[in-house]
């Protein structure tokens, strides 16, 4: 029987813990152990965690006396505690879909070359209940790790939310834990680092529920989006630094992702004009970031589109957006990329 160690970091998410833990334990046929790590929550989260552990011997609890932040908490569970064949990291406000661990473990058991498996994450809005999960037909896909990694460099973005991933524990220990220098892009850097060492498995099913609420650690404002781009740049550079000797085409990938990130930054500046948000979008900082990523940024189509919008003017541009070909094309590219990402999970 395969064993899975599931780490559940918790900070003020005690109200969600029971549903989270129940979703993990509902995987018959597996040896599942759970560690809840309360990171010095100022509310009653630790008490709720202890109550859950008292009702099931498969659940353990650690409580920090001082807040160590999420990266240190993740690494404590993944590197110090986890001893199963496989390990998963699941935030206390998220849940697994029914049978998610069984599906991921079946893929990993059958494919020793695969370092981690993931599937489709279902995002749902709190406080509503999650929608029914599509648990699939048992169909899976295996991607060559370097092929999958090149795809990430080509796209300049990730395709994994986080709770839908199950990792081979010995590989997790080999590559190490989350990078404390990447508090907001540690996930994507971790998946890429793993893919540099092993192949990647994809379960064609809904594997986890990601709860959307006001406390999620994500960038939604425009300044936050610029910080996200900076973190992504650092994440890609960190992957190359740590795994360059494993990647024969590292130099080409390096150039590819920096050009892509420059285009993302310029596109956000362009969209600020299209949506009438130039007063709140740090346009000059976005352009400076693009120049940092790609010195020849002025040759990119997004920069030419930005120049057109500057000439038209911030007040007029939102009314002319439907007539500007580059605005329509940008919308089309984003829609096609999003649909492809949803369907294929890569």
Coordinates of C-alpha atoms in Angstrom, one line a residue:
X1 CA 0.0 0.0 0.0
X2 CA 1.4 3.4 -1.0
X3 CA 1.8 6.0 1.6
X4 CA 1.1 9.8 1.3
X5 CA 2.2 12.5 3.7
X6 CA 0.0 15.6 3.5
X7 CA 1.2 18.9 5.0
X8 CA -1.5 21.4 5.8
X9 CA -0.1 24.8 6.9
X10 CA -2.7 26.9 8.7
X11 CA -2.8 30.6 9.7
X12 CA -6.2 31.8 10.9
X13 CA -7.9 29.3 8.7
X14 CA -9.3 27.1 11.5
X15 CA -12.9 27.4 10.2
X16 CA -11.8 25.6 7.0
X17 CA -9.7 22.9 8.6
X18 CA -12.3 20.2 9.0
X19 CA -13.4 20.2 5.4
X20 CA -9.8 20.3 4.3
X21 CA -8.7 17.3 6.4
X22 CA -11.8 15.3 5.6
X23 CA -11.1 15.7 1.9
X24 CA -7.6 14.3 2.4
X25 CA -8.6 11.3 4.5
X26 CA -11.3 10.3 2.1
X27 CA -9.0 8.2 -0.1
X28 CA -9.5 4.6 0.8
X29 CA -6.8 2.1 0.0
X30 CA -3.9 4.5 0.8
X31 CA -1.8 5.0 3.9
X32 CA -2.5 8.7 4.5
X33 CA -1.0 10.8 7.3
X34 CA -1.7 14.4 7.9
X35 CA 0.3 17.1 9.6
X36 CA -1.4 20.4 10.4
X37 CA 1.1 23.1 11.2
X38 CA -0.5 26.1 12.8
X39 CA 1.8 29.1 12.3
X40 CA 1.0 30.9 15.6
X41 CA -2.6 31.9 14.6
X42 CA -3.9 34.6 16.9
X43 CA -7.4 33.0 16.9
X44 CA -8.6 29.5 17.8
X45 CA -7.2 27.7 14.8
X46 CA -4.8 25.7 16.9
X47 CA -7.6 24.5 19.2
X48 CA -9.6 23.4 16.2
X49 CA -6.6 21.5 14.8
X50 CA -6.1 19.7 18.0
X51 CA -9.8 18.7 18.1
X52 CA -9.5 17.2 14.6
X53 CA -6.3 15.3 15.6
X54 CA -8.0 13.9 18.7
X55 CA -10.7 12.4 16.6
X56 CA -8.4 10.6 14.1
X57 CA -4.9 9.0 14.8
X58 CA -3.8 9.8 11.3
X59 CA -3.7 13.5 12.0
X60 CA -0.9 15.3 13.9
X61 CA -0.6 18.9 14.9
X62 CA 2.4 21.2 15.4
X63 CA 1.9 24.7 16.7
X64 CA 4.4 27.5 16.3
X65 CA 5.0 29.7 19.2
X66 CA 6.1 32.5 16.9
X67 CA 5.0 33.1 13.3
X68 CA 7.5 31.7 10.9
X69 CA 5.7 32.7 7.6
X70 CA 4.5 30.3 4.9
X71 CA 7.8 29.3 3.3
X72 CA 9.5 28.1 6.5
X73 CA 6.2 26.4 7.4
X74 CA 6.0 24.6 4.1
X75 CA 9.6 23.4 4.3
X76 CA 9.2 22.2 7.9
X77 CA 6.5 19.8 6.8
X78 CA 7.9 18.8 3.4
X79 CA 11.6 18.2 4.4
X80 CA 11.5 17.5 8.2
X81 CA 8.3 15.6 8.7
X82 CA 7.1 13.9 5.5
X83 CA 8.2 10.3 5.2
X84 CA 5.6 8.7 2.9
X85 CA 6.2 7.5 -0.6
X86 CA 4.6 10.7 -1.8
X87 CA 3.9 14.2 -0.3
X88 CA 1.3 16.9 -0.9
X89 CA 1.1 20.4 0.4
X90 CA -2.5 21.7 0.9
X91 CA -3.5 25.0 2.3
X92 CA -6.0 24.8 5.1
X93 CA -8.6 26.8 3.1
X94 CA -8.4 24.4 0.1
X95 CA -9.7 20.9 -0.4
X96 CA -9.0 17.8 -2.5
X97 CA -11.7 16.4 -4.8
X98 CA -13.0 12.9 -4.0
X99 CA -10.4 10.3 -4.8
X100 CA -7.7 12.8 -5.9
X101 CA -4.9 11.1 -4.0
X102 CA -5.9 7.7 -5.3
X103 CA -5.7 9.0 -8.9
X104 CA -2.4 10.7 -8.5
X105 CA -0.8 7.8 -6.6
X106 CA -2.0 5.3 -9.3
X107 CA -0.2 7.4 -11.9
X108 CA 3.0 7.7 -9.9
X109 CA 3.0 4.1 -8.9
X110 CA 2.7 3.0 -12.6
X111 CA 5.4 5.5 -13.8
X112 CA 8.6 5.6 -11.7
X113 CA 10.1 8.2 -14.0
X114 CA 7.4 10.7 -13.1
X115 CA 8.4 13.1 -10.3
X116 CA 5.1 14.7 -9.6
X117 CA 1.5 14.5 -10.8
X118 CA -1.1 17.2 -11.0
X119 CA -4.6 17.7 -12.4
X120 CA -7.2 20.4 -12.9
X121 CA -7.9 22.8 -10.0
X122 CA -11.5 23.9 -9.5
X123 CA -11.7 27.5 -8.3
X124 CA -14.8 28.4 -6.3
X125 CA -16.0 31.6 -4.6
X126 CA -16.2 31.6 -0.8
X127 CA -18.6 31.3 1.0
X128 CA -20.5 29.2 -1.6
X129 CA -20.1 25.5 -1.7
X130 CA -17.7 24.0 -4.3
X131 CA -19.3 22.7 -7.5
X132 CA -19.4 18.9 -8.2
X133 CA -16.0 17.6 -9.3
X134 CA -15.3 15.9 -12.6
X135 CA -13.4 12.8 -11.4
X136 CA -12.5 11.7 -14.9
X137 CA -12.3 8.3 -16.6
X138 CA -8.9 7.3 -15.3
X139 CA -7.2 8.9 -18.3
X140 CA -3.7 10.4 -17.7
X141 CA -0.8 11.9 -19.6
X142 CA 2.9 11.8 -19.1
X143 CA 5.1 14.6 -20.3
X144 CA 8.9 14.6 -20.7
X145 CA 10.1 16.8 -17.9
X146 CA 12.3 19.0 -20.1
X147 CA 9.6 19.4 -22.7
X148 CA 7.1 20.5 -20.0
X149 CA 9.7 22.8 -18.5
X150 CA 10.4 24.4 -21.9
X151 CA 6.7 25.0 -22.2
X152 CA 6.8 27.0 -19.0
X153 CA 9.7 29.1 -20.3
X154 CA 7.9 29.7 -23.6
X155 CA 4.7 30.8 -21.9
X156 CA 6.3 32.7 -19.1
X157 CA 3.7 31.6 -16.6
X158 CA 2.6 28.6 -14.7
X159 CA -0.3 26.1 -15.2
X160 CA -0.6 24.9 -11.6
X161 CA -2.5 26.5 -8.8
X162 CA -0.8 24.4 -6.0
X163 CA -3.2 22.1 -4.1
X164 CA -3.6 19.7 -7.0
X165 CA 0.0 18.4 -6.9
X166 CA 1.4 15.2 -5.4
X167 CA 5.2 14.8 -5.4
X168 CA 7.5 11.8 -5.0
X169 CA 9.0 12.3 -1.6
X170 CA 12.6 11.3 -2.4
X171 CA 12.6 13.8 -5.3
X172 CA 11.3 16.5 -3.0
X173 CA 14.2 15.9 -0.7
X174 CA 16.6 15.8 -3.5
X175 CA 15.7 19.2 -5.0
X176 CA 15.1 20.8 -1.6
X177 CA 12.3 23.0 -0.3
X178 CA 10.7 26.2 -1.3
X179 CA 13.0 29.2 -1.9
X180 CA 12.6 31.8 0.8
X181 CA 13.7 34.5 -1.7
X182 CA 10.5 33.8 -3.6
X183 CA 7.6 34.3 -1.2
X184 CA 5.1 34.9 -4.1
X185 CA 6.5 32.7 -6.8
X186 CA 7.8 29.8 -4.9
X187 CA 5.3 27.4 -6.3
X188 CA 6.1 27.9 -10.0
X189 CA 9.8 27.7 -9.2
X190 CA 9.3 24.5 -7.3
X191 CA 7.4 22.8 -10.1
X192 CA 10.0 23.8 -12.7
X193 CA 12.8 22.6 -10.5
X194 CA 11.2 19.2 -10.1
X195 CA 10.6 19.0 -13.9
X196 CA 14.3 19.5 -14.5
X197 CA 14.9 16.2 -12.7
X198 CA 12.0 14.0 -13.7
X199 CA 9.0 13.6 -16.0
X200 CA 5.6 15.2 -15.2
X201 CA 2.3 13.4 -14.9
X202 CA -1.2 14.9 -15.6
X203 CA -4.4 13.4 -14.2
X204 CA -7.3 14.3 -16.6
X205 CA -9.7 15.1 -13.8
X206 CA -10.5 17.8 -11.2
X207 CA -8.0 17.2 -8.5
X208 CA -8.5 20.0 -6.0
X209 CA -10.7 22.9 -4.9
X210 CA -9.1 26.3 -4.6
X211 CA -11.1 28.6 -2.5
X212 CA -11.3 32.3 -3.6
X213 CA -11.7 34.8 -0.9
X214 CA -10.3 38.1 0.3
X215 CA -7.4 36.5 2.1
X216 CA -5.8 34.6 -0.8
X217 CA -2.1 35.4 -1.3
X218 CA -2.4 36.6 -4.8
X219 CA -1.8 39.9 -6.7
X220 CA -4.9 41.5 -7.9
X221 CA -4.1 45.2 -8.1
X222 CA -1.8 46.6 -10.8
X223 CA 1.1 47.3 -8.5
X224 CA 0.8 43.8 -7.3
X225 CA 0.8 42.5 -10.9
X226 CA 4.1 44.3 -11.5
X227 CA 5.5 42.6 -8.3
X228 CA 4.2 39.3 -9.7
X229 CA 6.2 39.8 -12.9
X230 CA 9.3 40.6 -10.9
X231 CA 8.8 37.5 -8.8
X232 CA 8.3 35.4 -11.9
X233 CA 11.5 36.8 -13.4
X234 CA 13.4 35.9 -10.3
X235 CA 11.8 32.4 -10.2
X236 CA 12.9 31.6 -13.8
X237 CA 16.3 32.9 -13.2
X238 CA 16.6 30.8 -10.0
X239 CA 15.6 27.6 -11.8
X240 CA 18.3 28.2 -14.4
X241 CA 20.9 28.9 -11.7
X242 CA 20.0 25.7 -9.8
X243 CA 19.5 23.3 -12.7
X244 CA 21.5 24.8 -15.6
X245 CA 23.8 21.8 -15.8
X246 CA 20.7 19.6 -16.5
X247 CA 19.4 21.8 -19.3
X248 CA 21.3 21.7 -22.6
X249 CA 19.2 24.6 -24.0
X250 CA 19.3 26.8 -20.9
X251 CA 20.6 29.8 -22.8
X252 CA 17.8 29.7 -25.4
X253 CA 15.2 29.2 -22.7
X254 CA 16.7 32.1 -20.8
X255 CA 16.3 34.5 -23.7
X256 CA 12.8 33.1 -24.5
X257 CA 11.4 33.7 -21.1
X258 CA 12.9 37.2 -20.7
X259 CA 11.4 38.3 -24.0
X260 CA 8.1 36.8 -23.0
X261 CA 8.0 38.6 -19.6
X262 CA 8.9 41.9 -21.4
X263 CA 5.9 41.4 -23.6
X264 CA 3.6 40.7 -20.6
X265 CA 4.7 43.9 -19.0
X266 CA 4.1 46.0 -22.1
X267 CA 0.8 44.3 -22.7
X268 CA -0.3 45.4 -19.2
X269 CA 0.6 48.9 -20.0
X270 CA -1.3 48.7 -23.3
X271 CA -4.4 47.3 -21.5
X272 CA -4.3 50.2 -19.0
X273 CA -5.0 52.6 -22.0
X274 CA -7.7 50.2 -23.4
X275 CA -9.5 50.1 -20.0
X276 CA -9.0 53.7 -19.0
X277 CA -6.8 52.9 -16.0
X278 CA -3.6 54.8 -16.8
X279 CA -4.0 56.7 -13.5
X280 CA -3.6 53.6 -11.4
X281 CA -1.2 51.5 -13.6
X282 CA 2.5 52.1 -13.2
X283 CA 3.2 52.4 -16.9
X284 CA 6.7 53.8 -16.7
X285 CA 7.7 51.0 -14.3
X286 CA 6.2 48.4 -16.6
X287 CA 8.2 49.8 -19.5
X288 CA 11.4 49.9 -17.4
X289 CA 10.8 46.3 -16.4
X290 CA 10.4 45.3 -20.1
X291 CA 13.7 47.1 -20.9
X292 CA 15.4 45.2 -18.0
X293 CA 14.1 41.9 -19.4
X294 CA 14.7 42.6 -23.1
X295 CA 16.9 45.5 -24.1
X296 CA 15.5 45.4 -27.6
X297 CA 12.0 45.9 -26.2
X298 CA 11.1 48.8 -28.6
X299 CA 11.0 46.2 -31.4
X300 CA 8.3 44.2 -29.8
X301 CA 4.7 44.6 -31.2
X302 CA 3.4 45.5 -27.7
X303 CA 5.6 48.5 -27.5
X304 CA 4.5 49.7 -31.0
X305 CA 0.9 49.3 -29.7
X306 CA 1.7 51.3 -26.6
X307 CA 3.2 54.1 -28.8
X308 CA -0.1 54.3 -30.8
X309 CA -2.1 54.5 -27.5
X310 CA 0.2 57.3 -26.2
X311 CA -0.5 59.3 -29.3
X312 CA -4.2 58.7 -29.2
X313 CA -4.3 59.6 -25.5
X314 CA -5.5 58.0 -22.3
X315 CA -8.9 59.7 -22.3
X316 CA -9.8 58.8 -25.9
X317 CA -8.4 55.3 -26.2
X318 CA -11.1 53.4 -24.2
X319 CA -13.7 54.6 -26.8
X320 CA -11.5 53.6 -29.8
X321 CA -10.5 50.2 -28.4
X322 CA -12.9 48.2 -30.6
X323 CA -11.4 49.8 -33.7
X324 CA -7.7 49.2 -32.8
X325 CA -6.6 46.0 -34.3
X326 CA -3.9 45.3 -31.7
X327 CA -6.4 45.6 -28.9
X328 CA -8.6 43.0 -30.6
X329 CA -5.7 40.7 -31.3
X330 CA -4.4 40.9 -27.7
X331 CA -7.8 40.0 -26.4
X332 CA -8.0 37.1 -28.8
X333 CA -4.5 35.8 -27.9
X334 CA -5.4 35.9 -24.2
X335 CA -8.7 34.0 -24.7
X336 CA -7.1 31.3 -26.9
X337 CA -4.3 30.8 -24.4
X338 CA -6.7 30.6 -21.5
X339 CA -8.9 28.0 -23.2
X340 CA -5.9 25.9 -24.2
X341 CA -4.6 26.0 -20.6
X342 CA -8.0 24.9 -19.2
X343 CA -8.3 22.0 -21.7
X344 CA -4.8 20.6 -21.6
X345 CA -3.5 21.4 -18.2
X346 CA 0.0 22.2 -19.6

